[in-house]
CSV table of C-alpha atoms in Angstrom, one decimal:
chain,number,residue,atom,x,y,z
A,1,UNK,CA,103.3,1.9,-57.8
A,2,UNK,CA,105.1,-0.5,-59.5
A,3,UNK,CA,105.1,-3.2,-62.7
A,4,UNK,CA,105.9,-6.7,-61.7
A,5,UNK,CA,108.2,-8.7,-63.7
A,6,UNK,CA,107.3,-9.2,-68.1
A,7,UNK,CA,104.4,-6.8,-66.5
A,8,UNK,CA,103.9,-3.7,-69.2
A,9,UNK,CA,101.7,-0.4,-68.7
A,10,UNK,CA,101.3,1.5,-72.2
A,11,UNK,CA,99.9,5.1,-71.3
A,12,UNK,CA,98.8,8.0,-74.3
A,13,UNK,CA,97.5,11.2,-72.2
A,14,UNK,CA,96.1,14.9,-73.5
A,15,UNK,CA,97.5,17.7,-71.4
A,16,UNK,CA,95.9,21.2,-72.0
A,17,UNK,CA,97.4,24.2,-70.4
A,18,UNK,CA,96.7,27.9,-70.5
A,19,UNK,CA,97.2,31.1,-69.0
A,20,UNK,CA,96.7,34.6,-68.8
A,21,UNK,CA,98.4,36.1,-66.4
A,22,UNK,CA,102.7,35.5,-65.3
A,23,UNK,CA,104.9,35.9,-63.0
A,24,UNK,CA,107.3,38.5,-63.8
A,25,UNK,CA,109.6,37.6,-60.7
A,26,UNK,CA,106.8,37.4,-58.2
A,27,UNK,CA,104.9,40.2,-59.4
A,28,UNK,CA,102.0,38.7,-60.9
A,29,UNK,CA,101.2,40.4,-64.8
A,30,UNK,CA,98.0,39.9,-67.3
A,31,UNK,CA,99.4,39.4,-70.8
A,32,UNK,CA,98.3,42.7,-72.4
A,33,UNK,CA,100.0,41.9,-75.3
A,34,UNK,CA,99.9,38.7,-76.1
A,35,UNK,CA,96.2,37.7,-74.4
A,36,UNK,CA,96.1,33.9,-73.4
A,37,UNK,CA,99.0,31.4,-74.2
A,38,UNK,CA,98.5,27.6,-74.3
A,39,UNK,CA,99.9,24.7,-74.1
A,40,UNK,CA,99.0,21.7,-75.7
A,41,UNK,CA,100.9,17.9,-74.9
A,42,UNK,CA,100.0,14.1,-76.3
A,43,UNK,CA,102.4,12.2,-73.8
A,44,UNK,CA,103.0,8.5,-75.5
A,45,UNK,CA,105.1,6.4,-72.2
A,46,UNK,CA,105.6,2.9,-71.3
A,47,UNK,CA,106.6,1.1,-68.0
A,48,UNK,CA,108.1,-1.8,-68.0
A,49,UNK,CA,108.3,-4.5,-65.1
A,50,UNK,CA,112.5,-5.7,-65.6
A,51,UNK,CA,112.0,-7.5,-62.3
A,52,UNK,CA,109.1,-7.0,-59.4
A,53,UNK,CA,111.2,-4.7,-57.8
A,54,UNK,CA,112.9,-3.0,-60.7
A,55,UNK,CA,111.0,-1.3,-63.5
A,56,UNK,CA,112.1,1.1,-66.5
A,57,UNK,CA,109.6,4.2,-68.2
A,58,UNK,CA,110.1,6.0,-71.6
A,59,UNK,CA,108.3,8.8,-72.5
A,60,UNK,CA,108.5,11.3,-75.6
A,61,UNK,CA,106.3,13.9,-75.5
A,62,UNK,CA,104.9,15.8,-78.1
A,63,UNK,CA,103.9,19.6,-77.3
A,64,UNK,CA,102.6,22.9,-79.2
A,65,UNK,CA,102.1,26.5,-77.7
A,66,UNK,CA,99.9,29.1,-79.3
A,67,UNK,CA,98.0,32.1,-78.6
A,68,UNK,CA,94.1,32.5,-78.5
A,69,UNK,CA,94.2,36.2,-80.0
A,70,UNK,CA,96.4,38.3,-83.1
A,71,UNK,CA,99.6,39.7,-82.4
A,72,UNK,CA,100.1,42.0,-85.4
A,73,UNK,CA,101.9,38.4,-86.5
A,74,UNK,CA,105.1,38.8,-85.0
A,75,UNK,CA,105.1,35.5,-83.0
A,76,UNK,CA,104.1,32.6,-83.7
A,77,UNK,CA,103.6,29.5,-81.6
A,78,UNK,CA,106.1,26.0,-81.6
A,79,UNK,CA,105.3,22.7,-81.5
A,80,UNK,CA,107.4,19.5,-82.0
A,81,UNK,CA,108.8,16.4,-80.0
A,82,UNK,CA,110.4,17.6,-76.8
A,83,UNK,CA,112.5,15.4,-74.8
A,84,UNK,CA,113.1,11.6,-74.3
A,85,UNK,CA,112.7,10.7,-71.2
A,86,UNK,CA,114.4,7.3,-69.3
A,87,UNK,CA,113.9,6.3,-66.0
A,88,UNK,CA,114.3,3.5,-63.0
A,89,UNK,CA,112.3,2.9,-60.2
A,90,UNK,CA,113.6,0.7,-57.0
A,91,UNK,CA,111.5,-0.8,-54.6
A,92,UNK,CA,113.9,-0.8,-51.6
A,93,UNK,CA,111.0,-1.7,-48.9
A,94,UNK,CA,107.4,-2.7,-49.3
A,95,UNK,CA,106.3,-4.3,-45.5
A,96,UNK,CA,102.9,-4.9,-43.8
A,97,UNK,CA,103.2,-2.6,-40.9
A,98,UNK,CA,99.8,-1.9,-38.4
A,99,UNK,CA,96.4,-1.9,-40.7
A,100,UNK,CA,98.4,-1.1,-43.9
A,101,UNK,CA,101.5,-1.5,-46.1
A,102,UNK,CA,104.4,0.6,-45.7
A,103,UNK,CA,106.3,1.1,-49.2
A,104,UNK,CA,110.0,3.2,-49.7
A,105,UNK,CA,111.2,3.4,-53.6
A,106,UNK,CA,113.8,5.7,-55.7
A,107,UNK,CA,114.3,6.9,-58.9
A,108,UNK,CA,116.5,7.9,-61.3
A,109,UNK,CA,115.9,9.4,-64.5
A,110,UNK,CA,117.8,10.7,-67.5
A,111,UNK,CA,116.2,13.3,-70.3
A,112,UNK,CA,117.3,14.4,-73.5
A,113,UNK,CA,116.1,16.9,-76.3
A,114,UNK,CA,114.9,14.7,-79.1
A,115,UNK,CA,115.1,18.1,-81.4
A,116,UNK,CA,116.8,20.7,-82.3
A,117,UNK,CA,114.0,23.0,-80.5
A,118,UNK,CA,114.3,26.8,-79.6
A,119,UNK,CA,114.9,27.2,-75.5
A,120,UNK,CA,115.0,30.3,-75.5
A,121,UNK,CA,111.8,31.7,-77.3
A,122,UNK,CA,109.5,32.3,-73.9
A,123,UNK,CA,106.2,31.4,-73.0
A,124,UNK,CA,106.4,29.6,-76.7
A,125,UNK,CA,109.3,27.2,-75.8
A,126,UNK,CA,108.2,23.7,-75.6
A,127,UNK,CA,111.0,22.5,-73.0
A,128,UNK,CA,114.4,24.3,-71.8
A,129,UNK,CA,116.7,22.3,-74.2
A,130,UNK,CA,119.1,20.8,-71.8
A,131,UNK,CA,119.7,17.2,-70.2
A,132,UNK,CA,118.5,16.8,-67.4
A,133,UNK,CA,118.9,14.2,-64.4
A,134,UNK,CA,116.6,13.7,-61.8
A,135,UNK,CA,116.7,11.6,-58.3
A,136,UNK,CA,113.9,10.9,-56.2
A,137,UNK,CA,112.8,9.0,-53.1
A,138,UNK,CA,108.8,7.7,-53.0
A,139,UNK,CA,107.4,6.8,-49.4
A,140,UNK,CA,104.1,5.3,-49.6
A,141,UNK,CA,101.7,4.4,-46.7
A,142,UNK,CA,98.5,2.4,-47.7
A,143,UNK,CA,95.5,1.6,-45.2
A,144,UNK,CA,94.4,-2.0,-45.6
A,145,UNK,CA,91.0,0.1,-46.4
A,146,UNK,CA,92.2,1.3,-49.9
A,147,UNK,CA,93.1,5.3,-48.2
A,148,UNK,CA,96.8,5.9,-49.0
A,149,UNK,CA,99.2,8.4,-48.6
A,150,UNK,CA,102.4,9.7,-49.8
A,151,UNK,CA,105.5,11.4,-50.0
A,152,UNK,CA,108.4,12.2,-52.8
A,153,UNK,CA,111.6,14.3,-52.9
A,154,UNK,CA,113.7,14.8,-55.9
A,155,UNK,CA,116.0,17.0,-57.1
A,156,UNK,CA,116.6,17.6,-61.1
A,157,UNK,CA,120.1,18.6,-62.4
A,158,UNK,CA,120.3,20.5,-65.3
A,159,UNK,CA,123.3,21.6,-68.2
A,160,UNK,CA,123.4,24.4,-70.4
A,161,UNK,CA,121.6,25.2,-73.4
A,162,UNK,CA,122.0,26.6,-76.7
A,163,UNK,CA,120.5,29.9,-77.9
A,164,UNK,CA,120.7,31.8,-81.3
A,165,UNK,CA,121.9,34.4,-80.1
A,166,UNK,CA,125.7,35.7,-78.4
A,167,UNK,CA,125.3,38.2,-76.0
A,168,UNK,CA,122.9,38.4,-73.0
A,169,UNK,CA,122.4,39.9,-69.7
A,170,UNK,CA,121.2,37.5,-66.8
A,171,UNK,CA,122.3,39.4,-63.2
A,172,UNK,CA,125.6,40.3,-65.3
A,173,UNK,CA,126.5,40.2,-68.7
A,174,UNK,CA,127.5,37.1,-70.8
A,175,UNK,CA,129.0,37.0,-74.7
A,176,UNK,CA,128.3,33.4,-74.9
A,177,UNK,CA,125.3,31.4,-76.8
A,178,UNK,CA,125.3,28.8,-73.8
A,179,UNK,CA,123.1,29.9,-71.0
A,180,UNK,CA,123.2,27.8,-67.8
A,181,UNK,CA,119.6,26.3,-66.8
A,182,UNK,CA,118.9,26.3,-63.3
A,183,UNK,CA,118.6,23.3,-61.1
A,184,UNK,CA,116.0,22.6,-59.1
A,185,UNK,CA,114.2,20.9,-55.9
A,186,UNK,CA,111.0,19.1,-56.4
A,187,UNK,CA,108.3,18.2,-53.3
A,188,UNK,CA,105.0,15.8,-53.8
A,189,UNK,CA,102.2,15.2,-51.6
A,190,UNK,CA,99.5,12.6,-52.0
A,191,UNK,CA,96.4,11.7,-50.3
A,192,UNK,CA,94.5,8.7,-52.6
A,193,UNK,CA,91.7,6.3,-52.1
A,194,UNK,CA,90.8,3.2,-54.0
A,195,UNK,CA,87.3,2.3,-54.6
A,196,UNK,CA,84.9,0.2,-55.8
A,197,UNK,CA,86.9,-2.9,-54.8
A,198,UNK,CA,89.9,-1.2,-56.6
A,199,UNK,CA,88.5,-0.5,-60.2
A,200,UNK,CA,88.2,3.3,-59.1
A,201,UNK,CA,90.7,5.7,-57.7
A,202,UNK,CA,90.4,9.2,-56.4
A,203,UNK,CA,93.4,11.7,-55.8
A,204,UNK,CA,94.7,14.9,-54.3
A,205,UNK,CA,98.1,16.0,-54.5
A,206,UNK,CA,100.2,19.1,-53.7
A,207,UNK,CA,103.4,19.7,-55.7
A,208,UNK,CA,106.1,22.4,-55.7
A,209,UNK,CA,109.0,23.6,-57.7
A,210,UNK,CA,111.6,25.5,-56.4
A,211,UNK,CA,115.0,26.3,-58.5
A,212,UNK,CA,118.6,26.9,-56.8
A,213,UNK,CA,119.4,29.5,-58.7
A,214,UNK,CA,118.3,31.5,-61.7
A,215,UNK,CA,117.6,35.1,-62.2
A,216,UNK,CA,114.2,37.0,-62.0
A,217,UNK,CA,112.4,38.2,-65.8
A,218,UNK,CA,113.0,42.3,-65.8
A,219,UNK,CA,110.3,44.4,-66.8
A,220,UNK,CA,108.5,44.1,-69.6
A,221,UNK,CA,110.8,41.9,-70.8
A,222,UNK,CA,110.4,37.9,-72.0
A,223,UNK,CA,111.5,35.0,-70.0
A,224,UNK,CA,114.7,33.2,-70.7
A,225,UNK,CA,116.3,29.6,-69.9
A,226,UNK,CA,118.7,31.3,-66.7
A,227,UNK,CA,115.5,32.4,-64.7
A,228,UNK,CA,114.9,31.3,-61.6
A,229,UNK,CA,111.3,29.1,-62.2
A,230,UNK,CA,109.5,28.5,-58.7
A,231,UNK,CA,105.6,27.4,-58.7
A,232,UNK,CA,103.1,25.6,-56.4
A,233,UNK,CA,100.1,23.6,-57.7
A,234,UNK,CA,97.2,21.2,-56.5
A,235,UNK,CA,95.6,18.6,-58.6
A,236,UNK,CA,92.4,16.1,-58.5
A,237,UNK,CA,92.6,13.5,-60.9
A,238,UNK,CA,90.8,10.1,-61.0
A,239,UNK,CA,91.4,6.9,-62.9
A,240,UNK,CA,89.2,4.1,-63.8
A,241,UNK,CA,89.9,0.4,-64.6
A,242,UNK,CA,87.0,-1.0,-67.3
A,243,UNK,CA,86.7,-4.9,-66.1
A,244,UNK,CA,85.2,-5.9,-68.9
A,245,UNK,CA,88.2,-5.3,-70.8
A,246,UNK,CA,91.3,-6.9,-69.3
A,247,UNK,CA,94.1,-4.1,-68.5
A,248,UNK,CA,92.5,-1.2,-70.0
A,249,UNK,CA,91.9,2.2,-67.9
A,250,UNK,CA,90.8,5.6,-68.6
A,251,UNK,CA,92.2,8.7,-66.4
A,252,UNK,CA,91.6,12.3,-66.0
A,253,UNK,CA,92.9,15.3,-64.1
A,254,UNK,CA,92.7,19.0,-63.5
A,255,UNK,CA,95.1,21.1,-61.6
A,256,UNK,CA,96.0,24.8,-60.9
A,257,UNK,CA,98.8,26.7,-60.3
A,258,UNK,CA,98.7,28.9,-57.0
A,259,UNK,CA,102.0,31.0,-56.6
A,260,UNK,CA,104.8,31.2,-58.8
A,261,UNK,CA,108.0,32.6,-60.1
A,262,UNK,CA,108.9,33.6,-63.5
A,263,UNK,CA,106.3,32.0,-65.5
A,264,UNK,CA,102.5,31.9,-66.5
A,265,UNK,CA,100.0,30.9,-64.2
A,266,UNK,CA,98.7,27.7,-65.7
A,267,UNK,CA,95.4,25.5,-65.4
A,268,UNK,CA,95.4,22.3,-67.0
A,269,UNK,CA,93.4,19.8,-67.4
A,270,UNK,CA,93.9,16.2,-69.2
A,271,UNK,CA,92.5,13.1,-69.8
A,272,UNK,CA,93.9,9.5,-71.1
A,273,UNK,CA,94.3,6.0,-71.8
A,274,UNK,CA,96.4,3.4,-70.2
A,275,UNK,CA,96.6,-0.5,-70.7
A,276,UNK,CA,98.2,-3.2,-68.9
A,277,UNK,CA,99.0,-6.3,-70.4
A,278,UNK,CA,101.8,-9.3,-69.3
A,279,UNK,CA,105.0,-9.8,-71.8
């Protein structure tokens, strides 16, 4: 949950997306046209313990879309750095309590585009090409037995973004190449258990999307950055910390996407390094 002071986590993870079917609205599509679209990210981030009850992450992700199958070569995928990504994590609480520990954090974080990337080129955009702040709260129960559970809220605030082109048509029409990007809530559910005297741990979580405003894709037509994005999705991952080797672990993770809003219908999977090591 949290770096202790001069305490650093480096993390490199492989994400792997893909789908082949969308949400157009809430009508779910098979791409006919396009076949299967994925979505490939290498995810380089560092936390870093400022004080025991204060640490700071960076990430920078890099990501490329493609498609598995010929379009008569009128679209092609993207690929390129994203956004850079700052954030702080509080520990506001973190008290025995019955046959566990109870622990209550926040976060704040700040992202940027680190390129001059193309929003508004749907599913082949690798972000939405806006800042974007985000506020959360983390509460965390953990059984003196290793079983844990917990819950976040956040809520991400979002700008406009730039799009080549000066006229389009979201619910209304707009002459203007700034589109507004949708802000959204964010809900996290966790149920985790640590093993093997706390080398190994196993996890479940739920997590859901839901944007405040937005319009839906009309037919037949591509995505853009003013839609209204909503999704739901599990995941399993586990992580493992090698003894021998002092800080070093290995993780992996698969999750699926179960209802949605505007966009593909994903299953990922991922796997990835991390390494902790004292300042």
């Amino acid at each position: 949950m949290m770096m202790e002071q001069r305490e650093s986590c480096l993390a490199l993870t492989y994400d792997h997306g893909s789908f082949d079917e969308y949400w157009e609205g809430t009508y779910l599509r098979t791409n006919e046209t396009i076949a299967k679209v994925t979505r490939t990210a290498i995810v380089p981030m560092i936390a870093i313990g400022l004080h025991d009850k204060l640490n700071l992450y960076i990430s920078a992700p890099y990501v490329k879309t493609e498609f598995s199958e010929p379009n008569c070569g009128l679209l092609h995928g993207a690929k390129g750095f994203q956004d850079l990504g700052l954030a702080l994590k509080y520990e506001i609480l973190n008290k025995e309590m019955g046959k566990g520990k109870l622990a209550v954090l926040a976060s704040v974080g700040y992202a940027t585009p680190l390129t001059n990337y193309l929003s508004d080129y749907r599913p082949y955009s690798i972000g939405n090409g806006t800042n974007e702040g985000s506020f959360r709260g983390i509460v965390q129960y953990k059984f003196d037995i290793g079983l844990y559970v917990r819950a976040a809220g956040g809520y991400l605030l979002r700008g406009e973004t730039k799009v080549e082109r000066d006229y389009y048509y979201a619910n209304g029409s707009y002459y203007t190449p700034w589109m507004d990007v949708p802000n959204a809530y964010e809900y996290n559910a966790v149920v985790g258990w640590w093993l093997l005297d706390s080398s190994l741990k196993l996890e479940a979580s739920y997590y859901a999307q839901n944007s405040t405003s937005g319009d839906d894709v009309r037919a037949y037509n591509a995505a853009q950055p003013t839609n209204k994005v909503n999704f739901d999705q599990v995941q399993f991952s586990t992580q493992y910390f090698i003894k021998p080797v002092k800080g070093l672990g290995v993780l992996a993770y698969y999750s699926q996407m179960l209802n949605g809003r505007n966009m593909g219908k994903f299953t990922n999977f991922g796997a990835g390094l991390t390494y902790q090591f004292k300042i």
